[in-house]
């Protein structure tokens, strides 16, 4: 299969590219820094999602597109950062669809990133793909992002909207940023610790995307492990795997002072269940957080 991946240089894109290449697929990366990325992929095309549609040769003749590009949300949400977070996803996806609409030999499938931020903050409610969207900046961005991706359906493409949870990897994303206080024995729950954390091992995320390319699934797919945990439980497991105490809870107000509005991603509660992946027959290699963290952190 020939697969084009936008945001291929990111945490998810890199692992996915490696997996697909190892399985014998041909991977084409799309990147804003194409010349520096040459060598990492079978081929790499320059594309800035904030500028224009991708070049035709990056899409024509592909069997599938995996769209992961987007400005990181792990930064202080200044007005300018919020604009980039939104535009790189919403306008970026619109430009991708524009590009797809003009190519003659169009890919059959688009797997387009979204996030569990779609659901907003929902307490203890169990959230499958049929749950309605929530409130807040990320929920709004995710809805608009998904609406753009869905336009590819009118081009005859199968479209998967991947509502990803916190991807766990030792090499990037949220986990390495959590480690320093925990390793120093200064870790603790965030706020009340009652908020649900929906996570997925990066390896399962890459496996799931590969599975979705091969199976005739469409619509929203929650990319989260089947056993979400509360922040308090996550904290306990992480401290246990690192063999450190976790006695220092971080109060809500301190998180708000440190991170501003972005603290919401640490405090929002999303108890997400991967119902669509389960019905399609996908099996998680890491369904439990303790085994996931143990393999990642070598405990
Ligand atoms: N990792 C997670 O836990 C998680 C959770 C939920 C949802 N997601 C979503 O899944 C997607 C992939 O996640 P990831 O962790 O791999 O992200 P990532 O590591 O931040 O990589 C995203 C890629 O997008 C490109 N990019 C960054 N800023 C951009 C901008 N302003 N305009 C256009 N392109 C830009 C970059 O590629 P180039 O520099 O090469 O162009 C970057 O490598 C993202 O859309 C993310 O929101 C991830």
Tab-separated table of C-alpha atoms and ligand atoms in Angstrom, residues 6-13 30-33 37 47-50 67-73 84 88-89 113-116 145 162-168 173-174 205, ligand 1:
chain	number	residue	atom	x	y	z
A	6	UNK	CA	0.927	14.479	7.060
A	7	UNK	CA	2.614	15.438	10.325
A	8	UNK	CA	4.821	12.409	9.636
A	9	UNK	CA	7.679	13.889	11.649
A	10	UNK	CA	5.642	13.990	14.870
A	11	UNK	CA	5.408	11.484	17.711
A	12	UNK	CA	2.614	9.427	16.147
A	13	UNK	CA	3.704	9.896	12.523
A	30	UNK	CA	4.487	15.459	4.175
A	31	UNK	CA	6.401	17.980	6.219
A	32	UNK	CA	7.057	21.693	6.506
A	33	UNK	CA	10.757	20.831	6.723
A	37	UNK	CA	13.433	14.865	6.651
A	47	UNK	CA	3.674	20.881	2.745
A	48	UNK	CA	2.666	23.552	5.207
A	49	UNK	CA	-0.944	22.980	6.260
A	50	UNK	CA	-1.230	26.685	7.051
A	67	UNK	CA	-3.600	13.227	8.355
A	68	UNK	CA	-1.833	14.042	11.618
A	69	UNK	CA	-0.459	17.570	11.094
A	70	UNK	CA	-1.331	20.196	13.672
A	71	UNK	CA	0.261	22.812	15.901
A	72	UNK	CA	1.060	21.355	19.333
A	73	UNK	CA	-1.500	22.022	22.075
A	84	UNK	CA	-2.381	28.376	15.145
A	88	UNK	CA	-3.380	24.367	11.340
A	89	UNK	CA	-6.137	21.778	11.896
A	113	UNK	CA	-6.640	12.830	13.495
A	114	UNK	CA	-9.016	14.284	16.027
A	115	UNK	CA	-8.834	14.066	19.801
A	116	UNK	CA	-10.890	13.054	22.813
A	145	UNK	CA	-11.585	19.677	12.364
A	162	UNK	CA	-9.496	9.269	15.049
A	163	UNK	CA	-10.354	10.637	18.501
A	164	UNK	CA	-7.016	10.030	20.155
A	165	UNK	CA	-6.385	10.015	23.898
A	166	UNK	CA	-3.093	10.676	25.671
A	167	UNK	CA	-0.514	8.706	23.676
A	168	UNK	CA	2.029	7.118	26.010
A	173	UNK	CA	4.309	13.518	24.232
A	174	UNK	CA	2.948	13.901	27.763
A	205	UNK	CA	-2.067	3.705	18.442
B	1	LIG	N1	0.081	12.559	20.944
B	1	LIG	C1	-1.083	12.596	21.589
B	1	LIG	O1	-1.171	12.243	22.793
B	1	LIG	C2	-2.330	13.060	20.869
B	1	LIG	C3	-3.545	13.039	21.564
B	1	LIG	C4	-4.697	13.485	20.911
B	1	LIG	C5	-4.636	13.928	19.598
B	1	LIG	N2	-3.444	13.951	18.964
B	1	LIG	C6	-3.403	14.486	17.574
B	1	LIG	O2	-2.777	13.591	16.701
B	1	LIG	C7	-1.957	14.307	15.765
B	1	LIG	C8	-0.531	13.747	15.834
B	1	LIG	O3	-0.055	13.894	17.176
B	1	LIG	P1	1.493	13.941	17.511
B	1	LIG	O4	1.621	13.763	18.974
B	1	LIG	O5	2.265	13.069	16.586
B	1	LIG	O6	1.800	15.481	17.181
B	1	LIG	P2	3.218	16.197	17.075
B	1	LIG	O7	4.305	15.327	17.595
B	1	LIG	O8	3.050	17.555	17.676
B	1	LIG	O9	3.424	16.315	15.493
B	1	LIG	C9	2.528	17.003	14.672
B	1	LIG	C10	3.211	17.340	13.355
B	1	LIG	O10	2.415	18.349	12.711
B	1	LIG	C11	3.245	19.288	12.048
B	1	LIG	N3	2.909	20.626	12.547
B	1	LIG	C12	3.185	21.154	13.764
B	1	LIG	N4	2.748	22.428	13.855
B	1	LIG	C13	2.190	22.700	12.662
B	1	LIG	C14	1.573	23.865	12.144
B	1	LIG	N5	1.445	24.986	12.864
B	1	LIG	N6	1.101	23.810	10.890
B	1	LIG	C15	1.227	22.694	10.154
B	1	LIG	N7	1.820	21.560	10.574
B	1	LIG	C16	2.284	21.574	11.831
B	1	LIG	C17	4.686	18.952	12.373
B	1	LIG	O11	5.283	18.365	11.249
B	1	LIG	P3	6.352	19.151	10.336
B	1	LIG	O12	7.131	20.076	11.245
B	1	LIG	O13	7.220	18.079	9.763
B	1	LIG	O14	5.560	19.881	9.309
B	1	LIG	C18	4.598	17.945	13.514
B	1	LIG	O15	5.596	16.958	13.420
B	1	LIG	C19	-2.040	15.783	16.145
B	1	LIG	O16	-2.941	16.440	15.283
B	1	LIG	C20	-2.567	15.760	17.563
B	1	LIG	O17	-3.379	16.880	17.870
B	1	LIG	C21	-2.283	13.521	19.557
